Coordinates of N, CA and C in Angstrom, one line a residue:
M1 N -12.9 4.3 -28.0 CA -11.7 4.1 -27.5 C -10.5 4.2 -26.4
G2 N -10.9 5.7 -26.5 CA -9.2 6.0 -25.2 C -9.8 5.5 -24.2
E3 N -11.1 5.6 -23.9 CA -11.0 5.3 -21.7 C -10.6 3.9 -21.4
P4 N -10.6 3.0 -22.7 CA -9.7 2.0 -22.5 C -7.9 1.7 -21.9
W5 N -7.8 3.5 -23.3 CA -5.7 4.0 -23.1 C -5.1 4.7 -21.5
L6 N -6.7 4.7 -21.6 CA -6.6 6.1 -20.5 C -6.2 5.4 -19.6
L7 N -6.9 4.3 -18.9 CA -7.5 3.4 -17.4 C -5.9 2.8 -17.4
I8 N -5.2 2.2 -19.0 CA -4.1 1.5 -18.9 C -2.6 2.8 -18.2
G9 N -3.1 3.6 -19.3 CA -1.5 5.0 -19.0 C -1.7 4.9 -17.0
L10 N -2.7 5.0 -16.6 CA -3.3 5.4 -15.8 C -2.9 4.6 -14.8
I11 N -2.9 3.1 -13.8 CA -2.5 1.8 -14.0 C -0.3 2.1 -13.4
F12 N -0.5 2.1 -14.9 CA 1.1 2.2 -15.4 C 2.2 2.6 -14.2
V13 N 1.1 4.2 -14.2 CA 1.8 5.8 -13.2 C 1.6 5.4 -12.2
A14 N 0.3 4.5 -11.9 CA 0.9 4.4 -9.9 C 0.9 3.6 -9.6
A15 N 1.7 2.8 -10.2 CA 2.2 1.4 -10.5 C 3.7 2.2 -10.3
I16 N 4.2 2.1 -10.4 CA 4.8 3.6 -10.7 C 5.6 4.2 -9.2
V17 N 4.7 4.8 -8.9 CA 4.6 6.0 -8.1 C 4.6 5.0 -6.5
Y18 N 3.8 4.3 -6.2 CA 3.1 3.5 -5.6 C 4.2 2.1 -4.9
S19 N 4.8 1.2 -6.4 CA 5.5 0.5 -6.1 C 6.5 0.6 -5.4
S20 N 7.4 3.0 -5.8 CA 8.2 2.9 -5.4 C 8.9 3.5 -3.5
V21 N 8.1 2.8 -2.9 CA 7.5 3.4 -1.4 C 7.4 2.5 -0.9
G22 N 6.9 1.2 -1.7 CA 6.7 0.1 -0.7 C 5.0 0.3 -0.6
H23 N 4.6 0.7 -2.3 CA 2.9 0.3 -2.3 C 2.6 -0.7 -2.9
A24 N 2.0 -1.1 -3.5 CA 1.0 -2.1 -4.5 C 0.4 -1.0 -5.6
G25 N -0.6 -0.2 -4.6 CA -1.3 0.3 -5.9 C -2.4 0.1 -5.6
A26 N -3.1 -0.4 -4.8 CA -4.5 -0.4 -5.0 C -5.8 0.6 -4.5
S27 N -4.8 1.4 -4.5 CA -6.7 2.8 -4.1 C -6.4 3.8 -5.4
G28 N -3.9 3.3 -5.5 CA -3.9 4.1 -6.6 C -5.6 3.1 -7.9
Y29 N -5.5 2.2 -8.6 CA -6.0 1.2 -9.5 C -7.3 1.7 -9.4
L30 N -7.6 1.5 -7.9 CA -9.9 2.2 -7.7 C -9.8 3.2 -8.6
A31 N -9.1 4.0 -7.8 CA -9.4 5.2 -8.1 C -8.6 5.9 -10.1
A32 N -9.1 5.2 -10.5 CA -8.4 5.1 -11.6 C -9.4 4.8 -12.4
M33 N -9.8 2.9 -11.7 CA -10.9 2.6 -12.8 C -12.9 3.0 -11.8
A34 N -12.9 3.6 -11.3 CA -13.7 4.3 -10.7 C -14.2 5.5 -11.6
L35 N -12.9 6.3 -12.1 CA -12.7 7.8 -13.0 C -12.9 6.8 -14.3
V36 N -13.3 5.8 -15.0 CA -13.4 5.0 -16.3 C -14.4 4.9 -16.0
G37 N -15.5 4.8 -14.6 CA -17.1 3.5 -15.0 C -16.3 2.3 -14.9
V38 N -15.1 1.4 -14.7 CA -15.7 0.3 -14.2 C -16.1 0.0 -13.5
A39 N -17.6 -1.3 -13.7 CA -17.6 -1.1 -12.7 C -17.4 -2.3 -11.6
P40 N -18.7 -1.8 -11.1 CA -18.0 -2.1 -9.3 C -17.8 -3.4 -8.4
E41 N -18.3 -4.7 -9.2 CA -17.9 -6.2 -9.2 C -16.9 -6.3 -9.2
V42 N -16.4 -5.5 -10.4 CA -14.8 -5.3 -11.6 C -14.0 -5.2 -10.2
M43 N -14.1 -3.9 -10.1 CA -12.6 -3.0 -9.2 C -11.9 -3.9 -8.7
R44 N -13.2 -4.4 -7.2 CA -12.2 -5.1 -5.7 C -11.0 -6.1 -6.6
P45 N -11.7 -7.3 -6.9 CA -10.5 -8.5 -7.0 C -9.6 -7.8 -8.3
A46 N -10.2 -7.1 -9.4 CA -8.9 -6.2 -10.2 C -8.2 -5.5 -9.9
A47 N -8.6 -4.6 -8.3 CA -6.8 -4.5 -8.1 C -6.8 -4.5 -7.3
M48 N -7.3 -5.9 -6.3 CA -6.7 -7.2 -5.3 C -5.7 -7.7 -6.2
T49 N -5.8 -7.9 -7.5 CA -4.9 -9.2 -8.2 C -3.8 -8.2 -8.8
L50 N -3.6 -6.6 -9.6 CA -3.5 -5.9 -9.6 C -1.8 -5.9 -8.7
N51 N -2.2 -5.9 -7.1 CA -1.9 -4.9 -5.2 C -0.7 -6.3 -5.3
I52 N -1.2 -7.9 -5.8 CA -0.8 -9.2 -5.7 C 0.8 -8.9 -7.1
L53 N 0.5 -8.8 -8.2 CA 1.7 -9.0 -8.9 C 3.0 -7.5 -8.6
V54 N 2.5 -6.4 -8.7 CA 3.0 -5.6 -7.8 C 4.2 -6.0 -6.6
A55 N 3.1 -5.5 -5.7 CA 3.5 -6.4 -4.8 C 5.0 -7.1 -4.1
S56 N 4.5 -8.5 -5.7 CA 5.1 -9.5 -5.5 C 6.6 -9.6 -5.9
I57 N 6.7 -8.2 -7.4 CA 8.3 -8.1 -7.6 C 8.6 -6.3 -6.6
G58 N 8.1 -6.1 -6.8 CA 8.6 -4.8 -4.7 C 9.3 -5.9 -4.0
S59 N 8.7 -6.8 -3.7 CA 9.2 -7.8 -2.6 C 10.1 -8.1 -3.1
I60 N 10.1 -8.1 -3.8 CA 11.7 -9.6 -4.2 C 12.6 -8.0 -5.4
S61 N 12.6 -7.0 -5.3 CA 13.2 -6.2 -5.8 C 14.1 -5.4 -3.6
F62 N 13.7 -5.5 -3.1 CA 13.8 -5.1 -1.9 C 14.1 -5.7 -0.8
Y63 N 13.6 -7.3 -1.8 CA 14.8 -8.4 -0.2 C 16.4 -8.0 -1.6
R64 N 16.3 -7.9 -2.6 CA 17.4 -8.0 -2.7 C 18.5 -7.2 -2.7
A65 N 17.9 -5.8 -2.4 CA 19.0 -5.2 -1.8 C 18.8 -4.8 -1.2
G66 N 18.6 -5.8 -0.1 CA 18.7 -5.8 1.4 C 17.7 -4.9 2.9
H67 N 16.8 -4.7 1.4 CA 15.7 -3.7 2.6 C 14.7 -4.6 3.2
F68 N 14.8 -5.9 3.7 CA 13.5 -6.9 4.0 C 14.5 -6.6 5.0
S69 N 13.0 -7.2 7.2 CA 13.8 -8.0 7.2 C 11.9 -8.9 7.7
W70 N 12.2 -10.6 8.1 CA 11.8 -11.0 8.3 C 11.6 -11.0 9.8
R71 N 11.8 -10.5 10.6 CA 12.1 -10.0 12.2 C 11.0 -8.6 12.2
T72 N 11.0 -8.2 11.6 CA 10.5 -6.7 11.9 C 8.9 -7.3 10.9
L73 N 8.9 -8.0 10.0 CA 7.7 -8.3 9.5 C 6.5 -8.8 10.4
W74 N 7.2 -10.3 10.7 CA 6.1 -11.1 10.9 C 5.0 -11.3 11.9
P75 N 5.3 -10.6 13.4 CA 4.5 -9.5 14.3 C 3.5 -9.0 13.3
F76 N 4.0 -8.1 12.8 CA 3.0 -7.4 12.5 C 1.7 -8.1 11.6
A77 N 2.4 -8.6 10.5 CA 1.6 -9.4 9.7 C 0.8 -11.4 10.2
A78 N 1.2 -11.5 11.7 CA 0.8 -12.4 12.6 C -0.9 -12.0 13.2
G79 N -1.0 -10.7 12.9 CA -1.9 -9.6 13.2 C -2.6 -9.1 12.6
S80 N -1.7 -9.1 11.7 CA -3.2 -8.3 10.2 C -3.6 -9.3 9.5
V81 N -3.2 -10.4 9.7 CA -3.5 -12.1 8.7 C -4.9 -11.3 8.9
P82 N -5.5 -12.6 9.7 CA -6.3 -12.8 10.3 C -7.6 -11.5 10.6
F83 N -7.2 -10.3 11.4 CA -8.4 -9.6 10.9 C -8.6 -9.0 9.5
A84 N -7.7 -9.5 9.1 CA -7.9 -8.5 7.1 C -9.2 -9.3 7.4
F85 N -9.0 -10.9 7.2 CA -10.5 -11.1 6.9 C -11.8 -10.9 7.7
I86 N -11.3 -11.3 8.6 CA -12.6 -10.2 10.0 C -12.8 -8.8 9.0
G87 N -12.0 -8.1 9.0 CA -13.0 -6.7 8.5 C -13.3 -6.8 7.3
G88 N -12.9 -7.8 6.5 CA -13.3 -8.4 5.4 C -14.6 -8.2 5.0
S89 N -15.6 -9.3 6.0 CA -16.7 -9.4 6.6 C -17.7 -8.3 6.8
V90 N -17.2 -6.9 6.8 CA -17.4 -5.8 8.1 C -17.9 -4.8 7.5
T91 N -19.3 -4.5 6.8 CA -19.1 -3.2 6.6 C -20.2 -1.6 7.6
L92 N -19.0 -1.0 7.9 CA -19.7 0.0 8.0 C -19.6 0.9 7.1
P93 N -20.5 2.4 7.3 CA -21.0 3.4 6.4 C -20.2 4.4 6.0
G94 N -20.7 4.2 5.2 CA -19.0 4.4 3.9 C -18.6 5.8 4.3
H95 N -20.5 6.5 4.6 CA -20.1 8.5 3.9 C -19.5 8.8 5.3
V96 N -19.7 7.8 6.5 CA -18.6 8.4 7.8 C -17.1 8.0 8.2
F97 N -17.2 5.8 7.8 CA -16.0 5.8 7.6 C -15.0 6.0 6.7
R98 N -15.6 6.5 4.8 CA -13.5 6.8 5.0 C -14.0 8.8 5.1
P99 N -14.3 9.0 5.0 CA -14.0 10.5 5.2 C -12.4 11.1 6.1
L100 N -13.2 10.0 8.1 CA -12.5 10.7 8.7 C -11.8 9.4 8.1
L101 N -10.8 8.4 7.8 CA -10.5 7.6 7.7 C -8.9 8.3 6.4
G102 N -9.6 9.3 5.4 CA -8.5 9.6 4.9 C -8.2 10.9 5.5
L103 N -9.2 11.3 6.3 CA -8.3 12.5 7.0 C -6.9 12.9 8.0
V104 N -6.8 11.0 8.6 CA -6.0 10.7 8.9 C -4.9 10.2 8.0
L105 N -4.9 9.9 7.2 CA -4.3 10.0 6.0 C -3.6 11.4 6.4
I106 N -4.3 12.0 5.3 CA -3.3 13.3 5.4 C -2.6 13.8 6.4
V107 N -2.9 14.0 7.5 CA -2.8 13.7 9.2 C -1.1 13.3 8.8
A108 N -1.8 12.0 8.2 CA 0.3 11.4 9.2 C 0.8 11.8 7.6
A109 N 0.5 12.3 6.6 CA 1.2 13.3 5.0 C 1.6 14.3 5.5
V110 N 0.9 15.8 7.0 CA 1.7 15.8 6.6 C 2.8 16.1 8.2
R111 N 2.7 14.9 8.9 CA 3.6 15.4 10.1 C 4.7 14.0 9.1
M112 N 4.5 13.8 8.5 CA 6.0 13.7 7.3 C 6.6 14.3 6.5
I113 N 6.1 15.3 6.3 CA 6.6 16.0 5.3 C 7.2 17.7 5.9
V114 N 6.1 17.2 7.2 CA 6.9 18.2 8.1 C 8.5 17.9 9.2
R115 N 8.8 16.3 9.1 CA 9.5 16.3 10.3 C 10.4 16.2 9.3
I116 N 10.3 15.8 7.9 CA 11.3 15.8 6.8 C 12.5 17.0 6.6
S117 N 11.3 18.2 6.2 CA 11.8 19.6 6.8 C 12.5 19.5 8.1
S118 N 12.7 19.3 8.9 CA 13.3 19.3 10.8 C 14.3 18.9 10.3
G119 N 14.8 18.0 9.2 CA 15.6 17.2 9.4 C 16.3 16.1 10.3
T120 N 15.4 15.7 10.5 CA 15.4 14.2 11.8 C 14.5 13.0 10.4
D121 N 14.9 12.3 9.4 CA 14.5 11.5 8.7 C 14.6 10.3 9.4
D122 N 16.4 10.2 9.7 CA 16.2 9.1 10.2 C 16.9 8.7 12.1
D123 N 16.7 9.9 12.8 CA 16.7 9.3 13.8 C 16.7 9.3 14.1
G124 N 16.9 8.5 15.8 CA 16.5 8.0 16.8 C 16.2 5.8 16.0
V125 N 16.1 6.3 15.8 CA 15.5 4.7 14.8 C 15.6 3.5 16.0
H126 N 14.3 2.8 16.2 CA 14.4 2.0 16.8 C 13.2 0.6 17.3
P127 N 13.3 -0.1 17.3 CA 12.1 -1.0 16.7 C 10.9 -1.6 17.9
P128 N 10.0 -1.3 17.7 CA 9.0 -1.9 18.6 C 9.1 -3.5 19.4
R129 N 8.3 -3.7 20.2 CA 8.0 -4.1 21.0 C 7.3 -4.8 20.4
V130 N 7.4 -6.6 21.1 CA 6.7 -7.9 19.5 C 4.9 -7.6 20.0
G131 N 4.6 -7.3 20.7 CA 3.4 -7.1 21.9 C 2.7 -5.8 20.9
V132 N 3.5 -4.9 20.7 CA 2.7 -3.9 20.6 C 2.9 -3.8 18.4
A133 N 3.9 -4.8 18.6 CA 3.5 -4.6 16.5 C 2.3 -6.2 16.3
V134 N 2.4 -6.5 17.0 CA 1.6 -7.3 16.6 C 0.2 -6.5 15.9
A135 N 0.0 -6.6 17.9 CA -2.4 -5.2 18.1 C -2.3 -4.3 17.2
S136 N -0.3 -3.3 17.2 CA -0.7 -3.1 15.4 C -0.8 -4.0 14.9
G137 N -0.3 -4.0 13.7 CA -1.0 -5.2 13.4 C -2.3 -6.0 12.7
A138 N -2.5 -6.0 14.3 CA -4.5 -6.5 13.5 C -4.8 -5.4 13.9
G139 N -5.1 -4.2 13.4 CA -5.8 -3.2 13.7 C -4.9 -2.5 12.0
I140 N -3.8 -2.9 11.7 CA -4.3 -2.2 10.5 C -5.1 -3.5 8.8
G141 N -4.9 -4.8 9.9 CA -5.6 -6.1 9.0 C -6.8 -5.2 9.2
L142 N -7.7 -5.2 9.9 CA -9.2 -4.7 10.3 C -9.3 -3.6 9.3
L143 N -7.7 -2.6 9.3 CA -8.6 -1.2 8.6 C -8.5 -2.1 6.7
S144 N -7.4 -2.8 7.3 CA -7.4 -3.1 5.1 C -8.3 -4.2 4.9
G145 N -9.0 -4.9 5.4 CA -10.1 -5.4 4.6 C -11.3 -4.8 4.6
L146 N -11.3 -3.4 5.4 CA -13.1 -2.6 5.9 C -12.5 -1.7 4.5
T147 N -11.4 -1.8 3.7 CA -10.9 -0.2 3.1 C -10.9 -1.0 1.8
G148 N -10.7 -2.5 1.2 CA -10.0 -3.1 0.1 C -8.6 -2.8 -0.3
T149 N -7.7 -3.2 0.3 CA -6.4 -2.5 0.2 C -5.2 -3.4 0.3
G150 N -4.4 -3.0 0.7 CA -2.9 -4.5 1.5 C -2.9 -4.2 2.5
G151 N -3.0 -2.5 2.7 CA -2.6 -2.0 4.1 C -1.0 -1.3 4.6
G152 N -0.8 -1.2 3.7 CA 0.5 -0.2 3.1 C 0.4 1.2 4.2
I153 N -0.6 1.4 3.3 CA -0.2 3.2 3.3 C -0.8 3.1 4.3
F154 N -1.7 2.6 5.8 CA -1.7 2.5 7.0 C -0.6 2.6 8.4
L155 N 0.8 0.3 7.3 CA 1.5 0.4 8.2 C 2.4 1.5 8.0
S156 N 3.1 2.3 6.5 CA 4.5 3.2 6.6 C 4.8 3.9 6.5
P157 N 3.1 5.4 7.8 CA 3.2 6.1 8.2 C 3.0 6.1 9.3
L158 N 2.6 4.6 10.1 CA 2.6 4.3 11.3 C 3.5 3.7 11.1
M159 N 5.0 3.4 10.8 CA 6.7 2.9 10.7 C 7.3 3.9 11.2
L160 N 6.7 5.2 10.2 CA 7.7 6.3 10.1 C 7.6 7.1 11.4
I161 N 6.4 7.8 11.3 CA 5.9 8.5 13.0 C 6.4 8.0 14.4
M162 N 6.5 6.3 14.6 CA 7.6 6.6 15.7 C 8.4 5.8 15.5
R163 N 9.2 5.9 14.1 CA 11.0 6.0 14.1 C 10.8 4.0 14.4
W164 N 10.2 3.2 14.0 CA 10.6 1.9 13.8 C 11.2 1.6 13.1
A165 N 11.1 2.1 12.4 CA 12.1 1.8 11.0 C 13.0 2.1 10.2
E166 N 14.1 2.8 9.1 CA 14.7 3.4 8.4 C 13.3 3.1 6.8
V167 N 13.9 3.9 6.5 CA 13.2 4.5 4.9 C 12.4 3.3 3.6
R168 N 13.9 3.0 3.9 CA 13.9 2.2 2.7 C 12.9 1.0 3.3
K169 N 14.0 -0.1 4.8 CA 13.4 -0.8 6.0 C 11.4 -0.7 5.7
V170 N 11.3 0.4 5.9 CA 9.7 0.3 5.8 C 9.2 0.2 4.9
A171 N 10.5 0.6 3.4 CA 9.4 0.5 2.8 C 9.7 -1.1 2.1
G172 N 10.7 -2.0 2.6 CA 10.9 -3.5 2.2 C 9.7 -4.6 2.9
T173 N 9.5 -3.4 4.3 CA 8.2 -5.0 5.7 C 6.9 -3.8 4.7
S174 N 7.1 -3.2 4.4 CA 5.4 -2.6 4.0 C 4.6 -3.4 2.0
V175 N 6.2 -3.7 1.3 CA 5.5 -4.1 0.4 C 5.5 -5.4 0.4
V176 N 6.2 -6.4 1.6 CA 5.7 -8.0 1.2 C 4.8 -7.7 2.2
F177 N 4.8 -6.9 3.4 CA 2.9 -6.9 4.1 C 2.1 -6.5 3.4
I178 N 1.9 -6.0 2.5 CA 0.8 -6.3 1.6 C 0.3 -7.0 0.4
L179 N 1.9 -7.9 0.3 CA 1.6 -9.3 -0.5 C 0.3 -10.6 0.6
V180 N 0.9 -10.5 1.0 CA 0.4 -11.4 2.3 C -0.9 -11.2 2.9
N181 N -1.0 -9.5 3.5 CA -2.9 -9.6 3.2 C -3.3 -9.5 1.8
S182 N -2.8 -9.2 0.8 CA -3.4 -9.2 -0.2 C -3.8 -10.0 -1.0
L183 N -3.3 -11.2 -0.8 CA -3.4 -13.0 -0.8 C -4.7 -13.2 0.2
S184 N -4.4 -13.0 0.9 CA -5.5 -14.1 2.3 C -6.6 -12.6 1.9
G185 N -6.6 -11.9 0.9 CA -7.8 -11.1 0.5 C -8.5 -11.5 -0.9
L186 N -8.1 -12.4 -1.2 CA -8.1 -12.2 -2.1 C -7.9 -13.9 -2.1
A187 N -8.2 -14.7 -1.3 CA -9.0 -16.1 -0.8 C -9.6 -15.9 -0.5
G188 N -10.1 -14.7 0.0 CA -11.5 -15.0 0.5 C -12.5 -14.7 -0.4
N189 N -11.7 -14.3 -1.5 CA -13.1 -13.5 -2.4 C -12.4 -14.2 -4.3
V190 N -12.2 -16.3 -3.8 CA -11.8 -16.4 -5.2 C -13.1 -16.2 -5.9
A191 N -14.3 -16.5 -5.6 CA -15.2 -16.4 -6.6 C -15.5 -14.9 -7.8
R192 N -15.3 -14.0 -7.1 CA -15.0 -12.9 -7.3 C -14.2 -12.9 -8.6
V193 N -12.8 -12.9 -8.6 CA -12.5 -13.9 -9.4 C -12.9 -13.7 -11.0
Q194 N -13.2 -14.4 -11.5 CA -14.3 -15.3 -12.4 C -15.3 -14.5 -12.8
V195 N -15.4 -12.8 -12.3 CA -15.9 -12.2 -13.0 C -15.3 -10.3 -13.8
L196 N -14.0 -10.2 -14.0 CA -12.5 -10.1 -14.7 C -12.7 -10.5 -15.8
P197 N -12.8 -9.2 -16.8 CA -12.9 -8.9 -17.9 C -11.3 -9.5 -18.8
T198 N -11.5 -9.4 -20.3 CA -10.1 -10.4 -21.1 C -9.8 -9.2 -20.4
A199 N -9.8 -7.6 -20.7 CA -8.8 -6.5 -20.4 C -7.7 -6.5 -20.0
V200 N -7.9 -6.8 -18.1 CA -7.2 -7.0 -17.3 C -6.0 -7.6 -17.4
I201 N -5.8 -8.3 -18.4 CA -4.7 -8.4 -19.7 C -3.3 -6.9 -19.6
G202 N -4.2 -6.7 -19.6 CA -3.4 -5.3 -20.6 C -3.5 -4.2 -19.2
W203 N -4.2 -4.9 -18.2 CA -4.0 -4.1 -16.8 C -1.9 -4.4 -16.4
A204 N -2.8 -6.0 -16.7 CA -2.0 -6.2 -16.2 C -1.0 -5.8 -16.1
A205 N -0.7 -6.1 -17.1 CA 0.9 -5.3 -17.9 C 1.3 -4.4 -18.0
A206 N 0.6 -3.3 -17.5 CA 0.4 -2.2 -17.2 C 1.3 -2.5 -15.8
A207 N 0.8 -2.8 -14.8 CA 0.9 -2.4 -13.4 C 1.8 -3.3 -12.6
V208 N 3.1 -4.9 -14.1 CA 3.5 -5.6 -13.9 C 5.1 -4.3 -14.4
I209 N 4.7 -3.7 -15.6 CA 5.9 -3.6 -16.5 C 6.4 -2.3 -15.1
G210 N 5.7 -1.2 -14.5 CA 5.2 0.4 -13.3 C 5.4 0.0 -12.3
G211 N 4.9 -1.5 -11.7 CA 5.5 -1.8 -10.5 C 7.0 -2.4 -10.7
A212 N 7.3 -2.8 -11.9 CA 8.5 -3.2 -11.5 C 9.9 -1.7 -11.7
I213 N 9.7 -1.0 -12.5 CA 10.6 0.6 -12.9 C 10.5 1.2 -11.2
G214 N 8.7 1.2 -11.1 CA 9.4 1.6 -9.4 C 9.7 1.5 -8.2
A215 N 9.3 0.5 -7.7 CA 11.0 -1.7 -7.0 C 11.7 -0.4 -7.1
Y216 N 12.7 -1.0 -8.9 CA 13.9 -0.4 -9.4 C 14.3 0.6 -8.5
L217 N 13.4 2.3 -8.9 CA 13.5 3.1 -8.1 C 14.3 3.2 -6.7
G218 N 12.6 2.7 -6.4 CA 12.6 2.8 -4.8 C 13.5 2.2 -3.9
S219 N 13.9 0.8 -4.3 CA 15.6 1.0 -3.5 C 16.8 0.3 -3.8
R220 N 16.6 1.1 -5.2 CA 17.9 1.5 -5.7 C 18.4 2.8 -5.8
K221 N 17.6 3.7 -6.8 CA 18.3 5.1 -7.0 C 18.1 6.2 -6.1
L222 N 16.5 6.3 -6.2 CA 15.6 7.4 -4.9 C 16.3 7.5 -3.3
A223 N 16.6 9.1 -3.2 CA 17.1 9.0 -1.3 C 16.0 9.0 -1.0
P224 N 17.2 8.6 0.4 CA 15.8 8.2 1.3 C 14.2 9.1 1.9
Q225 N 15.2 10.3 1.7 CA 14.2 12.6 1.5 C 13.5 11.6 0.8
S226 N 14.1 11.4 -0.6 CA 12.9 11.6 -2.2 C 11.3 10.2 -1.5
L227 N 12.6 9.1 -0.7 CA 11.3 8.7 -1.0 C 9.6 8.9 0.1
R228 N 10.3 9.6 1.1 CA 9.9 10.0 2.1 C 8.8 11.0 1.4
Y229 N 8.6 12.4 0.3 CA 8.0 13.3 -0.5 C 7.5 12.5 -0.8
L230 N 7.3 11.5 -2.3 CA 6.4 10.7 -2.7 C 5.4 9.6 -1.7
L231 N 6.1 9.4 -0.4 CA 5.2 8.8 0.4 C 4.1 9.3 0.9
A232 N 4.2 10.8 1.1 CA 3.7 11.8 1.4 C 1.9 12.0 0.7
L233 N 3.2 11.8 -0.3 CA 2.5 11.7 -2.2 C 1.1 10.6 -2.1
V234 N 1.8 9.6 -1.9 CA 0.8 8.3 -2.8 C -0.2 8.5 -1.0
L235 N 0.1 9.0 0.2 CA -0.5 9.5 1.5 C -2.3 10.6 0.5
L236 N -1.5 11.6 0.2 CA -2.8 12.1 0.7 C -3.4 11.9 -1.2
I237 N -3.0 10.8 -1.7 CA -3.9 10.8 -2.8 C -5.0 9.7 -3.1
A238 N -4.5 9.0 -1.7 CA -5.5 8.4 -1.2 C -6.6 8.2 -0.3
A239 N -6.0 9.1 0.3 CA -6.4 10.4 0.8 C -7.6 11.3 0.0
A240 N -7.1 11.5 -0.6 CA -8.9 12.7 -1.6 C -9.7 11.2 -2.2
K241 N -8.7 10.1 -2.8 CA -10.1 9.3 -3.0 C -10.7 8.9 -2.2
L242 N -10.7 8.7 -1.1 CA -12.0 8.4 -0.2 C -12.4 9.6 1.0
I243 N -12.4 10.2 -0.1 CA -13.1 11.7 0.8 C -13.8 11.5 -0.1
L244 N -13.1 11.6 -1.9 CA -14.5 12.2 -2.2 C -14.9 11.4 -3.6
S245 N -14.5 9.1 -2.7 CA -15.4 8.6 -3.2 C -16.8 8.2 -2.8

């Protein structure tokens, strides 16, 4: 009896933490479901469904707070959406790909923490050229499709490390980016939604409530430096999930 409530609690916490930094939490949901033994055929469509719910809430919150720019998003999305579909149709050896990807996320998290401590949080922000953004989006879309995530865990650190936007705009861009990628991914796997159990209603409620709390905190209350630390934590959690799974 304890495991259903444990999963709901884990999803709730993951939704708060991830949504506060402009993510939707797919990596966290997958890790939580794996922990309590959810069937593999259920995990991916369930995670994508929760991703869409939380990303929708986050998109509204960051947009209303003035932290979303269509001009910033569209080149990344233009490259990402079609390549996310391609990535979803390709299978790479998981024992090689996932640990390597986890190490990349750890490096990104460490670089973020170092940058925070050096006091150069938002210095020298400059938007990328359109061609660079489209190419970056294509690469991230491919990774997104391969890993079954919305791509925010790749876009956010890239934008911050390259100083393409200030912290809250990165979060606002990432959450809408995740939404369009998750919709595209789920559209390619509509048949798998039919395997979702009735328990997903409870998971969705936990994700929606947690996502609303996290999006509000991230878009209006948390300081940019706090957002950076949270994002570094999210990257480390996602990396651990990739390496240990």
